[in-house]
Every structure is written in C-alpha cells, then in structure tokens.
Tab-separated table of C-alpha atoms in Angstrom:
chain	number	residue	atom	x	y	z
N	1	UNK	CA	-136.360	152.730	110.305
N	2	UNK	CA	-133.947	152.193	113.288
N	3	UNK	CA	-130.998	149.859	112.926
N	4	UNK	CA	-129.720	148.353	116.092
N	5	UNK	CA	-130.835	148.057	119.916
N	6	UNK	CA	-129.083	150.787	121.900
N	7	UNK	CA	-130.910	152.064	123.999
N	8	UNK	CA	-130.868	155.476	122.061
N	9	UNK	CA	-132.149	153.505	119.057
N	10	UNK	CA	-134.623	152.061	120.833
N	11	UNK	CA	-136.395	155.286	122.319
N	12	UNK	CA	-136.304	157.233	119.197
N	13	UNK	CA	-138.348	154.251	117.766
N	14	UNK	CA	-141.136	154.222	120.741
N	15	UNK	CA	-141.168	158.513	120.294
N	16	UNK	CA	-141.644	158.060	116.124
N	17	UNK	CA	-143.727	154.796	117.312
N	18	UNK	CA	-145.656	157.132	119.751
N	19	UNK	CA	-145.989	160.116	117.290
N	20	UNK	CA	-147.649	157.535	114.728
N	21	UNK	CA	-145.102	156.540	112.825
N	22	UNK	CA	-143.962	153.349	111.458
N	23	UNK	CA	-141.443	151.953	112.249
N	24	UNK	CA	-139.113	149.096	111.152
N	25	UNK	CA	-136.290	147.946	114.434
N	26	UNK	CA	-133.069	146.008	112.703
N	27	UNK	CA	-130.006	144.354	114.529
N	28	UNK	CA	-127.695	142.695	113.268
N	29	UNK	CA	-126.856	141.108	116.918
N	30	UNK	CA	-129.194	138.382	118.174
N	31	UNK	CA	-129.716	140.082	121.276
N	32	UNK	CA	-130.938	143.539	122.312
N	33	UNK	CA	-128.369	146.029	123.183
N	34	UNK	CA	-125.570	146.358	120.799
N	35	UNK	CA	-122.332	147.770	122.451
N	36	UNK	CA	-124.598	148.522	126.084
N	37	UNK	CA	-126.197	144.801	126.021
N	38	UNK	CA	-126.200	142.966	129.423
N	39	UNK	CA	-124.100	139.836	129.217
N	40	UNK	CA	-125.394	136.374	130.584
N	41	UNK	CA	-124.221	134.081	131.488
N	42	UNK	CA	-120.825	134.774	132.932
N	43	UNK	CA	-118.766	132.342	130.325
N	44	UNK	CA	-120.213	134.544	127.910
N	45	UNK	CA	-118.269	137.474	129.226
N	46	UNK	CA	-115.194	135.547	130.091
N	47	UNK	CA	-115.360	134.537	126.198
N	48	UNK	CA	-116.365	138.282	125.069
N	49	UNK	CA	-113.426	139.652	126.810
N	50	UNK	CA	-111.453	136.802	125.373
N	51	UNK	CA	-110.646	135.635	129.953
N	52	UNK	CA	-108.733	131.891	129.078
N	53	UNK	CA	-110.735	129.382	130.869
N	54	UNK	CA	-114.060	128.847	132.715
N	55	UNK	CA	-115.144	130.898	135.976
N	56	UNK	CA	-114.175	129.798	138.863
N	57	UNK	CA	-116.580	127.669	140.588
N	58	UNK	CA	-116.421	130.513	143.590
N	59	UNK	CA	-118.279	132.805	141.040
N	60	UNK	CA	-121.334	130.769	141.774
N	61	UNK	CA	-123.458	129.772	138.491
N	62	UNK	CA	-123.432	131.431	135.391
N	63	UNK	CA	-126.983	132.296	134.920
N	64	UNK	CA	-127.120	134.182	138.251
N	65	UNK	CA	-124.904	136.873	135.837
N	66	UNK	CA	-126.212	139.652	133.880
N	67	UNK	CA	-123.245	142.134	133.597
N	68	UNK	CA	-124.196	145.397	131.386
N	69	UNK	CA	-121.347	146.321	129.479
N	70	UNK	CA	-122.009	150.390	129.661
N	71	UNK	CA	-124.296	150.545	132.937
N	72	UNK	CA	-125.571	153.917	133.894
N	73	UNK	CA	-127.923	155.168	136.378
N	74	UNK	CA	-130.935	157.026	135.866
N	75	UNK	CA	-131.659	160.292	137.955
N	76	UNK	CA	-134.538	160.647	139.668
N	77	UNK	CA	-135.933	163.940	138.426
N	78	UNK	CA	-134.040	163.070	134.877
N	79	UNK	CA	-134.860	163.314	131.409
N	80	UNK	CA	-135.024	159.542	130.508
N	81	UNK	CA	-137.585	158.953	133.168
N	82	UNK	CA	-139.604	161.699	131.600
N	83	UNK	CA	-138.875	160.059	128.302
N	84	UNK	CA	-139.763	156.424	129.741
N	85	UNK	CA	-143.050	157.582	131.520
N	86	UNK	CA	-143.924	159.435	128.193
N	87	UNK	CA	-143.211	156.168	126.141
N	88	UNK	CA	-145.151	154.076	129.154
N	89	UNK	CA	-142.421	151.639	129.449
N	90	UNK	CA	-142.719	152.519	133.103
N	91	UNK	CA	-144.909	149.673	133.422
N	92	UNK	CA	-142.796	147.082	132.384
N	93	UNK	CA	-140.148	147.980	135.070
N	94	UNK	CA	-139.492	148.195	138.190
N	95	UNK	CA	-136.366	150.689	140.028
N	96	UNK	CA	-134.604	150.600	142.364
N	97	UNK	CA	-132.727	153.276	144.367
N	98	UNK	CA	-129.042	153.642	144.737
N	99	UNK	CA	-127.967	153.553	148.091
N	100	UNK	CA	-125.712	156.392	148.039
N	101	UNK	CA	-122.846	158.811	145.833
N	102	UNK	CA	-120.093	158.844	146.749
N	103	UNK	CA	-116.629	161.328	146.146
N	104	UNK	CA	-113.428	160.794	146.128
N	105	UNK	CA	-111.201	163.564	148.062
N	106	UNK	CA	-107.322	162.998	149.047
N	107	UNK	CA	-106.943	159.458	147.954
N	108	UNK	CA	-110.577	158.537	150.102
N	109	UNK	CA	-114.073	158.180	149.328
N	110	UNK	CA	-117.200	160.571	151.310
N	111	UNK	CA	-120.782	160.380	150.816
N	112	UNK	CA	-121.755	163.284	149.011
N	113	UNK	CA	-123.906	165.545	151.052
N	114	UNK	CA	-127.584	166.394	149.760
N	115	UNK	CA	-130.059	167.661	152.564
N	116	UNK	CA	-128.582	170.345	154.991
N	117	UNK	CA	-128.506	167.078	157.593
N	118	UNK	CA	-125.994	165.627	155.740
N	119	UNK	CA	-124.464	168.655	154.671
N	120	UNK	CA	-123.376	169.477	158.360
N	121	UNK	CA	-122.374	165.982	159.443
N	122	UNK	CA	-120.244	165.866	156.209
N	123	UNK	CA	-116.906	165.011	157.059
N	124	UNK	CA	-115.611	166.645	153.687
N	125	UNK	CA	-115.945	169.762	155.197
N	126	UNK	CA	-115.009	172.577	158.129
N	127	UNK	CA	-117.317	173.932	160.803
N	128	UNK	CA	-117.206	176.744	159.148
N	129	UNK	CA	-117.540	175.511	155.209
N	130	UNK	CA	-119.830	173.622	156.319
N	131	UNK	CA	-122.290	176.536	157.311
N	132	UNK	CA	-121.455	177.949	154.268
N	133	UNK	CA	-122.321	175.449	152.128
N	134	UNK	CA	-125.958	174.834	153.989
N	135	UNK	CA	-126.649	177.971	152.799
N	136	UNK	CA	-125.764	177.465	149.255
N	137	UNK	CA	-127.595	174.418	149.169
N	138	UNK	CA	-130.615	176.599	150.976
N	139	UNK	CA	-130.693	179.086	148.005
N	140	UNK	CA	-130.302	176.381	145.490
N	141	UNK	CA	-133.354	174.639	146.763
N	142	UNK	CA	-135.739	177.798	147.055
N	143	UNK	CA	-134.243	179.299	143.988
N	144	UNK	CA	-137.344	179.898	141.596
N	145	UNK	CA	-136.085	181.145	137.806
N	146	UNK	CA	-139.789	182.617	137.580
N	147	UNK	CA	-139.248	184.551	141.016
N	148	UNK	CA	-136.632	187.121	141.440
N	149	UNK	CA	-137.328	186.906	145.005
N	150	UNK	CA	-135.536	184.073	145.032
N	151	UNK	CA	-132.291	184.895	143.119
N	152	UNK	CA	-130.681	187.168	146.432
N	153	UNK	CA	-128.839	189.938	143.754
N	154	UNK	CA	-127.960	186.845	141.157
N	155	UNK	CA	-128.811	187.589	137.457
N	156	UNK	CA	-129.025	183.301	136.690
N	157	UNK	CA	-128.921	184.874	132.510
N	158	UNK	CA	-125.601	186.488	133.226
N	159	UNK	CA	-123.420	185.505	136.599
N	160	UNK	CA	-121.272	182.083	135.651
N	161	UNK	CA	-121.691	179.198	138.310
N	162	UNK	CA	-118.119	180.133	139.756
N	163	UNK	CA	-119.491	183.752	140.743
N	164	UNK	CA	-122.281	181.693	142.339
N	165	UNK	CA	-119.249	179.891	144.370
N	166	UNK	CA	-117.846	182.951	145.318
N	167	UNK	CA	-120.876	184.677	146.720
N	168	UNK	CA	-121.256	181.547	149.408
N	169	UNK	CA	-117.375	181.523	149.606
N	170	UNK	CA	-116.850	178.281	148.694
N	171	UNK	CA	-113.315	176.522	148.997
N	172	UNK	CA	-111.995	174.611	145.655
N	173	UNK	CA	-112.430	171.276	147.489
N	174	UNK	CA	-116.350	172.155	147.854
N	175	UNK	CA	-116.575	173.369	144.501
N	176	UNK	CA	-115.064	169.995	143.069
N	177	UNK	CA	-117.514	167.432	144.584
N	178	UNK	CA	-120.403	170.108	144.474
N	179	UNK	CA	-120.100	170.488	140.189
N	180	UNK	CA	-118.702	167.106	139.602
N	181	UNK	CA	-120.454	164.388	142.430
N	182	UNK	CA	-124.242	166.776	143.095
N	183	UNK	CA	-124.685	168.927	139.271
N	184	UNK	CA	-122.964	165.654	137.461
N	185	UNK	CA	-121.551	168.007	135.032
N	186	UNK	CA	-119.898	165.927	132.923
N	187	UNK	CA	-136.559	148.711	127.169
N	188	UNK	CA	-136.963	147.960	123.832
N	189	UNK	CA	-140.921	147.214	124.067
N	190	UNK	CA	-140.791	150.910	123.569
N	191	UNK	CA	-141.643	150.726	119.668
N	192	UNK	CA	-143.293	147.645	120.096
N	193	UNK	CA	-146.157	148.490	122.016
N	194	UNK	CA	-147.349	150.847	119.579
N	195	UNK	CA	-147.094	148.727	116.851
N	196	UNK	CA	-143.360	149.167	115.818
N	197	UNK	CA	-141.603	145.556	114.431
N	198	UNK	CA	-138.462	144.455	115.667
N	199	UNK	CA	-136.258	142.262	113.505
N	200	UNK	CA	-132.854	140.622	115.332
N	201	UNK	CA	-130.108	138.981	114.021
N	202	UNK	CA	-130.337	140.643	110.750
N	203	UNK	CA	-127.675	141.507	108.749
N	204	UNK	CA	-127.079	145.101	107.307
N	205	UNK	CA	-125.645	144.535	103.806
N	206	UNK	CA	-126.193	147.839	102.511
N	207	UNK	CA	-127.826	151.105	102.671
N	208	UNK	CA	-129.695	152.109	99.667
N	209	UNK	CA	-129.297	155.630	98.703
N	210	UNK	CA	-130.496	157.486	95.972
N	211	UNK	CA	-130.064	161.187	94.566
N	212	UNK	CA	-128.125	161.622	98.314
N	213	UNK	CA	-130.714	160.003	100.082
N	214	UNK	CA	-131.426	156.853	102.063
N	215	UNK	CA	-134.495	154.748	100.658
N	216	UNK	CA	-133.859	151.890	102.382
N	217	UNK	CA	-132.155	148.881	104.031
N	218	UNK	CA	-130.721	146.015	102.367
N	219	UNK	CA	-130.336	142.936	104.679
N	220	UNK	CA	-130.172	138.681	103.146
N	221	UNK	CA	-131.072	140.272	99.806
N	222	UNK	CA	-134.184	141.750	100.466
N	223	UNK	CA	-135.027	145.287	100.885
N	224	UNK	CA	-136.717	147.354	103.518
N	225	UNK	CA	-137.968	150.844	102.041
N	226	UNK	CA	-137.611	153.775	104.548
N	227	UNK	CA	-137.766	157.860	104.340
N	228	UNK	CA	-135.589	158.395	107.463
N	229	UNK	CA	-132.555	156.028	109.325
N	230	UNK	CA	-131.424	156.059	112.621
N	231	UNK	CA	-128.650	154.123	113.422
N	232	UNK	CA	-125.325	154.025	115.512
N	233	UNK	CA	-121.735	154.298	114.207
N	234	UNK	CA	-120.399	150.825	113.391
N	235	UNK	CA	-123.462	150.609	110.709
N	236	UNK	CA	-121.798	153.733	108.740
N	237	UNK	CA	-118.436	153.933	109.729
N	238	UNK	CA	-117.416	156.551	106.569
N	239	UNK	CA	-119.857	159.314	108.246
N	240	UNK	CA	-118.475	159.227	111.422
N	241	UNK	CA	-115.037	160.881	113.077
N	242	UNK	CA	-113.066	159.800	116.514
N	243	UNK	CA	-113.021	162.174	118.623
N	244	UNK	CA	-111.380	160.054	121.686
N	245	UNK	CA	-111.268	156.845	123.263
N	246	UNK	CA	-113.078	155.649	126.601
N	247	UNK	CA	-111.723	152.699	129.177
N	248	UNK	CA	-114.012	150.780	131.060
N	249	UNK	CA	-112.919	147.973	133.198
N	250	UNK	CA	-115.982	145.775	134.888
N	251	UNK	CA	-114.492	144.280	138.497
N	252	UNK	CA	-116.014	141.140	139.961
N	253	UNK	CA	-115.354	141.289	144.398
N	254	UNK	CA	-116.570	139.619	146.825
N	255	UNK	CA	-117.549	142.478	148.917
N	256	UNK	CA	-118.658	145.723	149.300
N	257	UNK	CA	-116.504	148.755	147.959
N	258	UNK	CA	-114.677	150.060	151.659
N	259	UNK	CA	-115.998	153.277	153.105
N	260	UNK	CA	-119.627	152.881	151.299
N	261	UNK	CA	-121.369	151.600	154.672
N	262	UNK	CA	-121.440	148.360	153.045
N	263	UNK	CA	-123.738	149.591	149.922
N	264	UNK	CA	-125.325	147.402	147.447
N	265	UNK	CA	-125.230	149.659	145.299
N	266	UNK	CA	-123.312	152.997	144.758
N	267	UNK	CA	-121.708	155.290	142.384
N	268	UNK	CA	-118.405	157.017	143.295
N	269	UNK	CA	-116.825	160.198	141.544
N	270	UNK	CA	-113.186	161.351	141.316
N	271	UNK	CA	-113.130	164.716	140.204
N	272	UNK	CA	-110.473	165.537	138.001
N	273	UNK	CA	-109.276	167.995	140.166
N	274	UNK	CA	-108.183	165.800	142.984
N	275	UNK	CA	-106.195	163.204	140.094
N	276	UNK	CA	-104.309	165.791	138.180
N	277	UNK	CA	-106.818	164.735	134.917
N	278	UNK	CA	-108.853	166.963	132.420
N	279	UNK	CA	-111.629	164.628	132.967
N	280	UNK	CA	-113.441	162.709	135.889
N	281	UNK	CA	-113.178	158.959	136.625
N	282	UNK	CA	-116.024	157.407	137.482
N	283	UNK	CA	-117.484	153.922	139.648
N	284	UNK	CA	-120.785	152.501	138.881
N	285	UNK	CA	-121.488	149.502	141.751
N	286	UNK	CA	-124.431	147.055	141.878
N	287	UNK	CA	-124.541	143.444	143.645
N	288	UNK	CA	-126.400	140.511	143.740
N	289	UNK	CA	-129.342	142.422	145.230
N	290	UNK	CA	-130.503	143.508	141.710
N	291	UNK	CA	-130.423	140.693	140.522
N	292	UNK	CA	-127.543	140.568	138.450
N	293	UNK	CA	-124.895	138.393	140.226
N	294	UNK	CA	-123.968	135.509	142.082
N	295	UNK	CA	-124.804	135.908	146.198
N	296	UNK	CA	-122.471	137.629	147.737
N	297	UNK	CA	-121.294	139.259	144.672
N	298	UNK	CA	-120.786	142.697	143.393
N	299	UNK	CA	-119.812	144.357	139.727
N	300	UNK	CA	-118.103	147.508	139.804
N	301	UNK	CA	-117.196	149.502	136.382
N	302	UNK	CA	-114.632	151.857	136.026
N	303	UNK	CA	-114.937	154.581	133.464
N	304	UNK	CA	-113.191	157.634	131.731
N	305	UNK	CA	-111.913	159.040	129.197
N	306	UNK	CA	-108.516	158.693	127.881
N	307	UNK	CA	-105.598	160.996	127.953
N	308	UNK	CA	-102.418	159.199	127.514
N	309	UNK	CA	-101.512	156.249	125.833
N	310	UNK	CA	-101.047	154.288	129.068
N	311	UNK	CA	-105.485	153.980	129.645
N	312	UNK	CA	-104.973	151.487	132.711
N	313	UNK	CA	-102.841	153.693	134.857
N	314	UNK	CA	-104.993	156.492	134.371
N	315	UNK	CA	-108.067	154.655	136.264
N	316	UNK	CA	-105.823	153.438	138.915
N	317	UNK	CA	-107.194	155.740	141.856
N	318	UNK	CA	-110.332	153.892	141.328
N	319	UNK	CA	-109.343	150.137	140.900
N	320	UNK	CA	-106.924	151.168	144.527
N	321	UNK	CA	-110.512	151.802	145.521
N	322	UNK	CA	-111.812	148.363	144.758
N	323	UNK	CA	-109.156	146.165	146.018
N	324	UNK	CA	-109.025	143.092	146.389
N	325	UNK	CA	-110.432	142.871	142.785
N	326	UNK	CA	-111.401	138.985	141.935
N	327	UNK	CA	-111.782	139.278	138.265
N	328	UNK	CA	-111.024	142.682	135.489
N	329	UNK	CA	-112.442	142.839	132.066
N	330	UNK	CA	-110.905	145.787	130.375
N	331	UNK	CA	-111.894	147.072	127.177
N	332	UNK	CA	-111.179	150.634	125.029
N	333	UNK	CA	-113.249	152.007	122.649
N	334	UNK	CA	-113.281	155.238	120.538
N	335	UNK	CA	-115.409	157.827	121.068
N	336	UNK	CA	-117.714	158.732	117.439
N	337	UNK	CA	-119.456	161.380	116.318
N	338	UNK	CA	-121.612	162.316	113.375
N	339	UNK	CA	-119.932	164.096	110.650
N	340	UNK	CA	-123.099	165.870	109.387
N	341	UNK	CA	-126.140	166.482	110.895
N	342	UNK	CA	-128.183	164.053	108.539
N	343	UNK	CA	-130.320	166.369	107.446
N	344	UNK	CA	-129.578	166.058	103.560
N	345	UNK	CA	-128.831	161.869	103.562
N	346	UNK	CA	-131.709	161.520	106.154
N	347	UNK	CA	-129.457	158.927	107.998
N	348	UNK	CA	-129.314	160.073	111.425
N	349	UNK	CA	-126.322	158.571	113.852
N	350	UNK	CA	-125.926	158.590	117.353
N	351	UNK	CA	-123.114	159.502	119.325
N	352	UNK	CA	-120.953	156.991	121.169
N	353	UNK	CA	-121.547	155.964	124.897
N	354	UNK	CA	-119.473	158.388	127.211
N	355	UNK	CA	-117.431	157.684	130.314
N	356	UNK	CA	-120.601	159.114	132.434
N	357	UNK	CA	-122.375	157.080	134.947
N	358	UNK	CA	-125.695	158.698	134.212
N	359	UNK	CA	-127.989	159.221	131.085
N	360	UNK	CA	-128.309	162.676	130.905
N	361	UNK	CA	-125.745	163.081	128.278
N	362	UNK	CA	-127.504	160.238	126.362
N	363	UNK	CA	-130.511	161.786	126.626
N	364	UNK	CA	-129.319	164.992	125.057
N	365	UNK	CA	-127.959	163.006	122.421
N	366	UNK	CA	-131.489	161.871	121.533
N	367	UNK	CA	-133.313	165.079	121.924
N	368	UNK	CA	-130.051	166.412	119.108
N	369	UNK	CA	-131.239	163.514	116.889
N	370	UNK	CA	-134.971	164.110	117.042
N	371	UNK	CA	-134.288	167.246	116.378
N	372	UNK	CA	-132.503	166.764	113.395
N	373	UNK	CA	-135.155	164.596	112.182
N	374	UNK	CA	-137.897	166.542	112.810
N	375	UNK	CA	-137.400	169.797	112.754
N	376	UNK	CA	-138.609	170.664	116.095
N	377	UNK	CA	-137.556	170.590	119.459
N	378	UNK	CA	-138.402	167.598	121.504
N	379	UNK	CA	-140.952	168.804	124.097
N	380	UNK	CA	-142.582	166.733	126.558
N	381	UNK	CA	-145.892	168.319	126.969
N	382	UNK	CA	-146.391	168.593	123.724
N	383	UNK	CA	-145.290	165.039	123.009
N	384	UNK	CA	-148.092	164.213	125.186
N	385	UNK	CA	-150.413	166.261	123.396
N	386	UNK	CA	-149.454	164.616	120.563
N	387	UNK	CA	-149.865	160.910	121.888
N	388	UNK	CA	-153.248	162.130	123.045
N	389	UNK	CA	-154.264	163.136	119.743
N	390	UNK	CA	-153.275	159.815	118.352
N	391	UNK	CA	-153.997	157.395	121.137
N	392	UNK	CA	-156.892	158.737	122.900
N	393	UNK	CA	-156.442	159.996	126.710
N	394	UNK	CA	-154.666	157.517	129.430
C-alpha cells in the first residue's frame, strides 16, 4: 500500500506494481502530488500562499498556470530516467531540454562549461586555467573504471576528488563551479498501468497496527488490509525527526533571467563558497514555452537550506539575480527524516524534498526505501529481468 502522490510514492508503487505486486495508491489530497503538486490555476496559488486579492489582469489567464511547488530537473544520463524507462512511463511524456546551467561567480552568473569548446571560450576562467581544465575534463571523459589505462597514476578506490584537483592544478574558483554547477554534488500512471488502484481524496484516519506491525489503512471507516506501507512524513508525524528547514520562494517576471542569453529555461547555481554559506542556493527557471505560464511569462524558484533564523536574506544573491521580480511566494518547510528504518513496523517513510534542483537525491531516497522493503538492492537489469519474467518481453 502507498499513501499519498509524491512522486517518490508514486514510483515505488509502479516498481512493486512492476515486480507483481499489488498495490493499493491513497491520498488524502484530491489531486496528485502532495507537497510537489503543480498548482493551476494561478488564484489557486495566490490563495495557497495566502497573496490578498486576485492576479493582476497582466498575469494573463489563470489556466495558462501550472506552477510546481518543488520543481526539479531530471539529468539526462540520471537515475529517474532509468527508473521511468524501466516503469515505461516514458511513453506518456514528452522532455524537453534545458537550455543551459548556469553559475554564479563574484556577484554574476556564467554558463557552465561542458565540452572542451566551451571550456576554452569560458569566461570563468584564465588562458592558462583554462588549458588546464580541458584537460581535466579530457581525462574525465576517457576515464574507464574497468581500464587502468585510463586512470593516468589515479587509484579512483583511494585518491579523494580534491587530489584529483590538484593533479590538473585547479584554482578554488574552478573547483567550486566544477563540484557544485557540473558533479551537482549536493507520473503517477506508473502503478496504474500494471494494474495498481489509485484512490484520491481519501482520508487517512488511522494506521492499523498489530503485534508492532502495520495491517492496514483505516480511511471513512473502512479498512484496507496491507503487509507493507509506504508513505511520506505528514501521514506519521511521531516516526519522523527535523533535521532542518528548506526556503523556497517561486518568482513570477516578465522576462528572461539577465546574462542567460535570454533562456527559456535554465538552472543557476551559487556555490556556497562564493556566499559565505555551508550550503548552495539554487534557481530552477522555466517559461511559458513549457507550457506552464502565461505568454511572455517565466517562474523562477529559489531554493536552500536554512542556516539562520533570518531564511529570506540568506537567498538574497539569487532574488538580486531575478530582479525586477513581479510576484514572490515564499514558503519554509522542515526537513524529515525516518526515525527507523521500517523494517520491524513495515511502514516505510520517505525523506523530505531537499533544496536540490535535480532528482538524484530523490532517487537515492527511493532506492534506500526499496531497499528497506525488500531486502535487496534495487538493480536495474535485474528489475528488467524481473518485469520480463512477469510481463513477457517488450
């Protein structure tokens, strides 16, 4: 059973779904999504966010909005497009690439280099850093972890990335946008189409345990048996801790973010290194291209996390970035974690949305859970062995 329609929630159901189980999909909401839904149309958000008031006539009509409250972008080469093409949700959508990354570097904003082209244009960079860091980014794309040909006198099971820095001589500022803007270090027909049932706008009254264990769901006084619960924290707030707080503030302009060559889309990082922060702030831009605003329009979300009690100043270097900003819908929320690993209740809770602009750590997050639940790592080709088994071949 899966309570809720993060998108977490919702892949873990298509996996089990996928690996032939069955599964039951609760939310209490009446729409998909819980805190990462997409909002439409805009009064909905101005009412959400508690904004006095209509919109403006100059935001165009309110249908033409679909704002995601958490929006992240998916990496190419990442895990939840191997998870999405495993699950075959890949064809019920369609993607669309972002037209660039960007980072920030002494108070401005540079596209982040990724081909040795770029690299050497760069205007982040020296003549002679530059050369440098072609060749880093040379090694990185012939290094082969099954050919010690390729690892030029670097053990990859014992030298730390910052030895790896050092051997190409990079400068602090290269280091910065190369582990925090190019590494990133810090659908719900999924279940359905193989034969999951989704249930919205239920409410959760209870969870039934018994002898330590969940049995089941209790929701308008009827009860829905299960071995195994997946669920996010505001379902069982007395098994979860805080461990932090994140801001995100979603802008509305009226133009593209300065510096971006007039992108449609973008995402823009500010290492902590260059803001005098333990953690990165981050800037997740799309526009009425995608289909998710007025014409003309473009949504911009700030995120990070927090480390003092004044949140708003501490994204400031971004919103500066943004200016003129038409409309800000700010909101905080606390960062939760599992207490247990679920193992002995069998209810199994996800983490949280972080301040990230990407699903990788969301991804590891479900990987941690079906882990817990199963027993096993979560493999892909043998996931797809697995389906095969079930399903027949594609």
């Amino acid at each position: 059973m899966n309570s809720d329609g993060k998108i977490k929630e919702c892949i873990l159901s298509g996996i089990m779904s996928v690996n032939g189980k069955k599964v039951l999909h609760m939310d209490r909401n009446p729409y998909y999504g819980g805190e990462s839904a997409s909002i439409t149309p805009l009064e909905d958000l101005y009412k959400r966010f508690k904004i006095p008031g209509a919109p403006p006539a100059s935001m165009g009509r309110g249908r033409d909005w679909n704002v995601d409250l958490i929006p992240k972008f998916l990496m190419a080469n990442g895990q939840l497009v191997k998870m999405l093409l495993y699950t075959e949700v890949t064809r019920y959508m369609d993607f669309k690439v972002t037209e660039g990354s960007f980072v920030y570097k002494g108070g401005k904003i540079y596209k982040v280099p990724s081909t040795e082209a770029e690299a050497l244009a760069s205007s982040l960079m020296g003549l002679f850093e530059k050369r440098r860091f072609r060749k880093f980014l040379v090694y990185v794309a012939n290094f082969d972890e099954k050919d010690a040909r390729t690892f030029e006198g670097i053990d990859p099971q014992k030298t730390t990335m910052r030895e790896v820095y050092k051997k190409f001589d990079l400068g602090q500022d290269v280091i910065d946008f190369t582990g925090h803007a190019l590494a990133l270090y810090r659908t719900d027909e999924l279940s359905a189409i193989y034969g999951g049932t989704y249930m919205l706008n239920k409410p959760i009254e209870e969870i039934i345990m018994e002898n330590g264990k969940v049995i089941g769901v209790k929701s308008e006084g009827e009860i829905a048996r299960c071995k195994q619960l997946i669920c996010d924290p505001s379902y069982v707030k007395d098994r979860v801790a805080k461990v932090g707080q994140v801001i995100r503030v979603i802008c509305i302009l009226s133009h593209p973010i300065k510096n971006t060559n007039d992108a449609n889309s973008c995402q823009i990082i500010i290492p902590q290194n260059q803001v005098n922060r333990k953690s990165d702030i981050y800037v997740c831009m799309i526009s009425s291209a995608h289909n998710v605003a007025a014409q003309g329009k473009y949504i911009a979300i700030v995120s990070t996390t927090v480390e003092t009690k004044e949140p708003e100043k501490e994204i400031r270097p971004a919103l500066e970035l943004l200016e003129p900003v038409e409309q800000k819908f700010v909101s905080i929320s606390d960062l939760l974690v599992p207490k247990d690993l679920g193992t002995e209740s069998q209810i199994f809770i996800s983490r949280t949305y972080d301040a990230t602009t990407h699903f990788e750590t969301t991804c590891d997050d479900i990987k941690d859970i079906y882990k817990r639940m199963t027993g096993s790592e979560f493999d892909f080709e043998e996931m797809k062995r697995k389906k095969n088994d079930i399903y027949g071949e594609d």
